Short mmCIF file of C-alpha atoms in Angstrom, two decimals:
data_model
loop_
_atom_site.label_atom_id
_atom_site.label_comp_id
_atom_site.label_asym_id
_atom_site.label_seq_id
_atom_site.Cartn_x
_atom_site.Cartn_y
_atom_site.Cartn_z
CA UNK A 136 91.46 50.33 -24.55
CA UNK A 137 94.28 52.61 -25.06
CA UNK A 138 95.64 55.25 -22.46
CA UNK A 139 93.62 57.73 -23.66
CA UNK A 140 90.31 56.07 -23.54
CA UNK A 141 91.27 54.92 -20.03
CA UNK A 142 91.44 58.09 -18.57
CA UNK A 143 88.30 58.92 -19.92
CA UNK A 144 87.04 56.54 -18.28
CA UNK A 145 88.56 57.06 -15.07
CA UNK A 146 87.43 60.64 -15.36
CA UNK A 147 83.86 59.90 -15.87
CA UNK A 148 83.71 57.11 -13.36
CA UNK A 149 84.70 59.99 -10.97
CA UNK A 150 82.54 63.01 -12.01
CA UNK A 151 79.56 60.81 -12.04
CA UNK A 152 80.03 59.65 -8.38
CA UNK A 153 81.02 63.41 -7.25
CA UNK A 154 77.45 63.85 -9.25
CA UNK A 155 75.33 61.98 -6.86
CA UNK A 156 76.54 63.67 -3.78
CA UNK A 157 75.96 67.05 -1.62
CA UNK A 158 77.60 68.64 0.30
CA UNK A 159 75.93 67.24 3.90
CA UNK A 160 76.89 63.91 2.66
CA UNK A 161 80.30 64.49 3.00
CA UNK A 162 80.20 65.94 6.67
CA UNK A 163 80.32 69.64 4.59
CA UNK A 164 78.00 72.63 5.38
CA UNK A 165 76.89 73.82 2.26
CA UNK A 166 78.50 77.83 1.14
CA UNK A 167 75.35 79.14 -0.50
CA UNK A 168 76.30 79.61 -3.89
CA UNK A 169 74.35 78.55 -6.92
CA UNK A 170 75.97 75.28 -8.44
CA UNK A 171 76.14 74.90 -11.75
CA UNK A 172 76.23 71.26 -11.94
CA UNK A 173 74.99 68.68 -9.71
CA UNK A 174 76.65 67.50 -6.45
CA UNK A 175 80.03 67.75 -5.01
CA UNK A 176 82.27 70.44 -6.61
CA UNK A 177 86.21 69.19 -7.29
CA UNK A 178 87.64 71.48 -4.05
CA UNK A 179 84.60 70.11 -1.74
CA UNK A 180 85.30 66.40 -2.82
CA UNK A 181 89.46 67.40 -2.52
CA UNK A 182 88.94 68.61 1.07
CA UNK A 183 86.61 65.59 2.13
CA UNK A 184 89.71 63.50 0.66
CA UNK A 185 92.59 65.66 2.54
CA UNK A 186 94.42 66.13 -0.87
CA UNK A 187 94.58 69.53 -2.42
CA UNK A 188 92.60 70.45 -5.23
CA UNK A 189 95.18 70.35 -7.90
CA UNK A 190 96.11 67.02 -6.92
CA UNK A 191 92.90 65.72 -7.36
CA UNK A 192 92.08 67.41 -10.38
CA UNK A 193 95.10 65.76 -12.10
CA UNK A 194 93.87 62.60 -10.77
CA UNK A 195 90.07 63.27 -12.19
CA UNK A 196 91.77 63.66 -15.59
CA UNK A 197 93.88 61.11 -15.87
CA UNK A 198 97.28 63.22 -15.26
CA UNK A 199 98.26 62.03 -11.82
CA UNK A 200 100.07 58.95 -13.36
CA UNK A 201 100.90 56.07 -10.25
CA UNK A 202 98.16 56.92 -7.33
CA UNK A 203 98.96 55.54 -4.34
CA UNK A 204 96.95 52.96 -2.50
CA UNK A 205 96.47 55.80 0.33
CA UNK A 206 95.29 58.81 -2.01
CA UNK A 207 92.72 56.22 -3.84
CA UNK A 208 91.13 54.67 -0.63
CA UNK A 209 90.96 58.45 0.66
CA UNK A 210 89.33 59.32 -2.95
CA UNK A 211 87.13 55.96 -2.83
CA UNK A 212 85.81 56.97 0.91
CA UNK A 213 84.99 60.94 0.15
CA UNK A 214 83.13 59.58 -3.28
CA UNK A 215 81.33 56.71 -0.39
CA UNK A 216 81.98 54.24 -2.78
CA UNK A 217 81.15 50.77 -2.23
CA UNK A 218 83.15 47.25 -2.38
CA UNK A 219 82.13 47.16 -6.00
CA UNK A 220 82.81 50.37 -7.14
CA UNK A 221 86.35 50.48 -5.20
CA UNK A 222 87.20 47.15 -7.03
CA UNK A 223 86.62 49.16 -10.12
CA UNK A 224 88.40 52.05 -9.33
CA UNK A 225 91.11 50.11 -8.87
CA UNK A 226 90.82 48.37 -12.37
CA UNK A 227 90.63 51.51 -13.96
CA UNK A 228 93.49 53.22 -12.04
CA UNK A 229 95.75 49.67 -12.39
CA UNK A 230 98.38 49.29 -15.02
CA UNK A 231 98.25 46.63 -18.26
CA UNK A 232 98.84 42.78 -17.31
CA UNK A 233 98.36 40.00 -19.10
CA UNK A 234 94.63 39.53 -17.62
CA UNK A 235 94.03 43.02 -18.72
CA UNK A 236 95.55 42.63 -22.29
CA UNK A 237 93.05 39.64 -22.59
CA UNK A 238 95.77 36.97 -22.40
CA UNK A 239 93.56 34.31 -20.40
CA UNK A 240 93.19 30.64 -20.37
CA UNK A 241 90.02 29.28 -22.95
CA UNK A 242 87.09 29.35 -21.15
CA UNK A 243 86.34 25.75 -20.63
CA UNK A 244 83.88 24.09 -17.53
CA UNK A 245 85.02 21.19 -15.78
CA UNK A 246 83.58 18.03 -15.78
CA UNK A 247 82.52 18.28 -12.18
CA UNK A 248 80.48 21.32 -12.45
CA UNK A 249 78.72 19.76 -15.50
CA UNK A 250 77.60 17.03 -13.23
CA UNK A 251 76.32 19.90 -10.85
CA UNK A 252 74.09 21.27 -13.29
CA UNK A 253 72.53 18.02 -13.86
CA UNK A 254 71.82 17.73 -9.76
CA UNK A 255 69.95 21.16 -10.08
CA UNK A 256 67.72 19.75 -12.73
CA UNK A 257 64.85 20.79 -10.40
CA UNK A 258 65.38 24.17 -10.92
CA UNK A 259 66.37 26.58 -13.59
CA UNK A 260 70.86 26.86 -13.41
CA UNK A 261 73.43 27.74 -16.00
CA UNK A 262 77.16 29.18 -15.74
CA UNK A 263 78.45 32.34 -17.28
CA UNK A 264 81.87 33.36 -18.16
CA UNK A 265 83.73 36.62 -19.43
CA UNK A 266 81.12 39.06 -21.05
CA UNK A 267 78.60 36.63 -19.72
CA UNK A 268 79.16 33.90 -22.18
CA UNK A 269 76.63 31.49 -21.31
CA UNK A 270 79.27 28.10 -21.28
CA UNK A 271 76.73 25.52 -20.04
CA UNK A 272 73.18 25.37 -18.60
CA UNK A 273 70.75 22.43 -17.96
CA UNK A 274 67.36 21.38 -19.24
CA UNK A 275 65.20 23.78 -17.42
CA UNK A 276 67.55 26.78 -18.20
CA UNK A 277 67.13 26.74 -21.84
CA UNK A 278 63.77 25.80 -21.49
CA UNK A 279 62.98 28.81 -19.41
CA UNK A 280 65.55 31.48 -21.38
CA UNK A 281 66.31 30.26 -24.76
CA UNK A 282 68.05 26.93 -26.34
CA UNK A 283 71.85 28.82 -26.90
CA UNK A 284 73.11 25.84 -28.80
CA UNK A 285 70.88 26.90 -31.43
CA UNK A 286 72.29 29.93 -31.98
CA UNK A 287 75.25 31.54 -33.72
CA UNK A 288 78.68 31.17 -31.27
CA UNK A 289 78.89 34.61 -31.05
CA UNK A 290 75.45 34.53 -29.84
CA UNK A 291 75.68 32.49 -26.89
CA UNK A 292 75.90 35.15 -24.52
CA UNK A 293 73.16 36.44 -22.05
CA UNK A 294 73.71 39.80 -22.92
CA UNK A 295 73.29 39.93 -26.29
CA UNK A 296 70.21 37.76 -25.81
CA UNK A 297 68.62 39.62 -23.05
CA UNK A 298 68.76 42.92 -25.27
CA UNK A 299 68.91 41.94 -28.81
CA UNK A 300 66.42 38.61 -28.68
CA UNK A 301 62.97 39.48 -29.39
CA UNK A 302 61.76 36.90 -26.83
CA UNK A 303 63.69 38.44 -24.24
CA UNK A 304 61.46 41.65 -22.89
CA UNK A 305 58.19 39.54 -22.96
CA UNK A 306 60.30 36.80 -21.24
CA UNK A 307 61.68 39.16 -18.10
CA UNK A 308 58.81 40.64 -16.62
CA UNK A 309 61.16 42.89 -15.08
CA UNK A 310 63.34 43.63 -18.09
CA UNK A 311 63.85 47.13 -17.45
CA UNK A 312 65.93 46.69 -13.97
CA UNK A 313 67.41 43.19 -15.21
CA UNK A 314 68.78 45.15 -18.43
CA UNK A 315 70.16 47.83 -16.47
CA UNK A 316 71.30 45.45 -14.36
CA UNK A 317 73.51 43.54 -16.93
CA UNK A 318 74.98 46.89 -18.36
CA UNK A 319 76.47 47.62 -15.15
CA UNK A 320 78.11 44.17 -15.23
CA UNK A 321 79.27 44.59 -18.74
CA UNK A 322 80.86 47.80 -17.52
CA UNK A 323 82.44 46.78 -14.90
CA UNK A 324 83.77 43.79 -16.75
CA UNK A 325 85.32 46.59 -19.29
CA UNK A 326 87.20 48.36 -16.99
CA UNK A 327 88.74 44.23 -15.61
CA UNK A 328 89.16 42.79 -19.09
CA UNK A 329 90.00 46.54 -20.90
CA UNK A 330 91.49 45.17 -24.02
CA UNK A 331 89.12 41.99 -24.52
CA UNK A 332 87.89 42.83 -27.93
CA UNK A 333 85.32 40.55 -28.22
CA UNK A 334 83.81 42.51 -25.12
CA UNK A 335 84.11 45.51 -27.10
CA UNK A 336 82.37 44.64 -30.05
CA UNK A 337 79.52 43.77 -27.84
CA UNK A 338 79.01 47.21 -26.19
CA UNK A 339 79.64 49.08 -29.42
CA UNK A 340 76.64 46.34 -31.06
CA UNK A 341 74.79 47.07 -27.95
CA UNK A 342 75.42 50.62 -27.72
CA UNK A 343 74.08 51.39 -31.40
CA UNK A 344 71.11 48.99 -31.40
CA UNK A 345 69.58 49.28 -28.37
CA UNK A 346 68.89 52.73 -27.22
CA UNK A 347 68.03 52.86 -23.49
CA UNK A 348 71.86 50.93 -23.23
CA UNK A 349 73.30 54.46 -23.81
CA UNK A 350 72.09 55.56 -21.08
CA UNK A 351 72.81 53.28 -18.83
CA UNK A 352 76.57 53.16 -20.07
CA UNK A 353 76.79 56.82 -19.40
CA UNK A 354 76.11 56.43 -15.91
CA UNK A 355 78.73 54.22 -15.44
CA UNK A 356 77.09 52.10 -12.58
CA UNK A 357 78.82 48.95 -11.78
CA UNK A 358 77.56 45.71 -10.44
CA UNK A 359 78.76 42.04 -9.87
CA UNK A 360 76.24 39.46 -10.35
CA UNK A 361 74.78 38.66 -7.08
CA UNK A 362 71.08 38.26 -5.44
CA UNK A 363 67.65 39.27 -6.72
CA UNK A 364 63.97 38.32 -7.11
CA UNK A 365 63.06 37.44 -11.09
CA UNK A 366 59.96 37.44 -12.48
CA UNK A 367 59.16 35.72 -16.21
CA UNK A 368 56.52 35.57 -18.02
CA UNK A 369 56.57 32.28 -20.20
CA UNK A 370 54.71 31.33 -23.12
CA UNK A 371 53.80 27.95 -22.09
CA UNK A 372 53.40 27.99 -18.00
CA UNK A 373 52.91 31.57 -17.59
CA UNK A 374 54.16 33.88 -14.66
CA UNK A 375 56.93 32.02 -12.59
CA UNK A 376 58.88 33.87 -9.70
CA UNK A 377 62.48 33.04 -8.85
CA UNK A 378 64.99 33.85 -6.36
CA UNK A 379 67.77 34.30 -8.29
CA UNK A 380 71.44 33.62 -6.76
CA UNK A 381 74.84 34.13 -8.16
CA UNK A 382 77.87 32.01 -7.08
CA UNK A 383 81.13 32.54 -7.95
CA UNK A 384 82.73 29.04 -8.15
CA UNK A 385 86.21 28.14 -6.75
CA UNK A 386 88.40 27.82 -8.73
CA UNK A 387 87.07 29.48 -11.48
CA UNK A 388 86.89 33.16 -10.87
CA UNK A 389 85.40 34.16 -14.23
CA UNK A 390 82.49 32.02 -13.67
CA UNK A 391 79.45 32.39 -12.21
CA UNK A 392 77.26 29.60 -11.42
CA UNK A 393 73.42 31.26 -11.63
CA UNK A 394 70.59 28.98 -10.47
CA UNK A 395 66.95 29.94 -10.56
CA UNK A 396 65.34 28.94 -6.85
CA UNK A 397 61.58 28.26 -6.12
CA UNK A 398 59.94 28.04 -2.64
CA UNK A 399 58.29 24.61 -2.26
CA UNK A 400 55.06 24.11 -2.54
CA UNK A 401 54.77 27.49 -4.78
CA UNK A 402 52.91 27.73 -7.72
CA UNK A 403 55.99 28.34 -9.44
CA UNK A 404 57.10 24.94 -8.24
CA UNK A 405 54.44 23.17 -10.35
CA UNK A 406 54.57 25.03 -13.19
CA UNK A 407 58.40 24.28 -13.52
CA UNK A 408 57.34 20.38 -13.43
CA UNK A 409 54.88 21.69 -16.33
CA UNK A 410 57.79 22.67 -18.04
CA UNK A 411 60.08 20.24 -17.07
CA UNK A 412 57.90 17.93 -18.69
CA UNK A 413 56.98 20.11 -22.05
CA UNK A 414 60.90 20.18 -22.37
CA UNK A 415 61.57 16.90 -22.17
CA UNK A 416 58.89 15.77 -24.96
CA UNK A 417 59.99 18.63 -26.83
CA UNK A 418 63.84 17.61 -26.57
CA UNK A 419 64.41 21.06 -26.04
CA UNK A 420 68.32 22.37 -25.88
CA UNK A 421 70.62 18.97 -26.12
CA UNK A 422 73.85 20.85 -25.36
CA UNK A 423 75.90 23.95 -26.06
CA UNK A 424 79.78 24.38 -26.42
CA UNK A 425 80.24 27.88 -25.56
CA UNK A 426 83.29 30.65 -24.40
CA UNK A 427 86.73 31.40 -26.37
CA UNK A 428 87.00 28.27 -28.12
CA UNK A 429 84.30 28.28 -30.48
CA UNK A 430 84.13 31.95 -31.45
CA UNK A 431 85.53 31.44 -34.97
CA UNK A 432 84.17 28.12 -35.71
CA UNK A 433 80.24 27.71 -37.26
CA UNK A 434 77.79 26.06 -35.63
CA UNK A 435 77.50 22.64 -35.59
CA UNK A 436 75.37 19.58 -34.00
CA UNK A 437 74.15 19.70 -30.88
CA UNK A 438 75.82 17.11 -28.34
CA UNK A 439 73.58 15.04 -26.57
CA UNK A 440 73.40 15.14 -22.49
CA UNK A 441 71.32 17.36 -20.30
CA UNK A 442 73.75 19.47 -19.04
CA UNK A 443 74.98 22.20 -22.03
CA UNK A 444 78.51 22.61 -22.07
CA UNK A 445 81.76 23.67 -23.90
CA UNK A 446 83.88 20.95 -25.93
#
């Protein structure tokens, strides 16, 4: 991502979050005249921030060069942004180093957390890397999603699964929110990782084959992976209800352990020994190698073991 594109981004980041406020938000009474555009206007969201207009103008476009870490966290609290969306102001405001220029370590998964997968093969778990590279998942996972080791390794990524995979939206019963969901990952991941090309080509694939993923990009929401309640729909066991949790693992700060947790005695309970079972005749998914070091090589044959991983 060059300079240029950068500020951009920095300026749209900001204009959208002056969008979604008023006046009253922001402690201001209102002056009566007609706005032209939604929310704040530049002087209203200056004054909340104690800076002058000009200032922040030059700021909003990109002009202000170094901000200081008192002018941003008055910026971040006028705009009432949140932990999230601070972190990424930050990304977006911070200069190039080497994690930004995508210099960073293969993406590999340690032995131990390979065994953890296998502990949690009750229950749906897999980990994800940069760009949500899906580097290793266990029986139930690919059983429940999709077998990634059968796929191309440029493939083996949950985004480009969850909107280019024609299984996917009959999968995710709530596809719509889980897709919007995952954009606002991917862009927050863009403004952390801005010159990690492989990233790139990703959005741009996304962002001319699947059409509601405009939209979402434009509104430059950004999310870490966290909490929620999933619903799928599968073709063998039918509708199954998770509570999905996100862990980011120590030691590993680009990866995200995901696991897919039932309530006992649920109905989704038995249907995952259903398809626990189904799986298991059907040797579905016998490993994965995933991440950086197998995006130029062609797929070869699956390793054995339960737990999917990265060679």
């Amino acid at each position: 991502m060059s300079t240029v594109e950068r500020n951009a981004e920095l300026a749209d980041f900001l204009r959208t979050r002056r969008a979604r406020l008023r006046p009253e938000d922001v402690g201001l009474v209102a002056d009566g005249r007609i706005r032209r555009v939604p929310g704040l206007r530049r002087e209203e969201l200056a004054r909340s921030a104690g800076i002058s207009t000009e200032y922040y103008t030059r700021v909003e476009q990109g002009r202000a060069g170094n901000i200081s870490r008192e002018i941003l966290d008055a910026i971040a609290t006028a705009l009432l942004l949140d932990e999230v969306e601070r972190s990424h102001l930050d990304d977006l405001c911070a200069g190039d180093s080497p994690r930004r220029n995508g210099v960073s370590r293969p993406q590999q998964v340690r032995p131990g957390l390979l065994q953890l997968l296998d502990t949690l093969g009750h229950v749906p778990a897999f980990i994800l890397g940069r760009r949500t590279d899906v580097l290793a998942s266990n029986q139930l996972a690919r059983a429940l999603i999709t077998d990634f080791s059968a796929l191309p390794a440029r493939k083996r990524n949950f985004a480009h699964f969850l909107f280019l995979d024609p299984a996917a939206r009959p999968l995710f019963s709530d596809w719509e929110r889980i897709a919007a969901d995952t954009a606002a990952v991917l862009r927050m991941e863009a403004g952390r990782h801005r010159h990690d090309h492989r990233l790139a080509d990703l959005i741009g694939e996304l962002m001319l084959r699947v059409p509601e993923f405009n939209g979402w990009w434009a509104s430059h929401h950004v999310r870490q992976r966290s909490h929620a309640t999933k619903r799928c729909r599968h073709p063998v066991v039918g509708e199954l209800s998770f509570d999905y949790e996100a862990l980011q693992l120590p030691g590993e700060p680009e990866q995200t352990l995901c696991v897919y947790t039932v309530k006992p005695g649920s109905p989704t309970q038995d249907s995952l020994r259903l398809l626990a079972s189904w799986s298991a005749d059907g040797q579905v998914g016998l490993g994965v190698r995933g991440g950086e070091d197998i995006a130029a090589e062609s797929v070869g044959q699956p390793s054995g073991g339960s737990a999917s991983h990265p060679r």
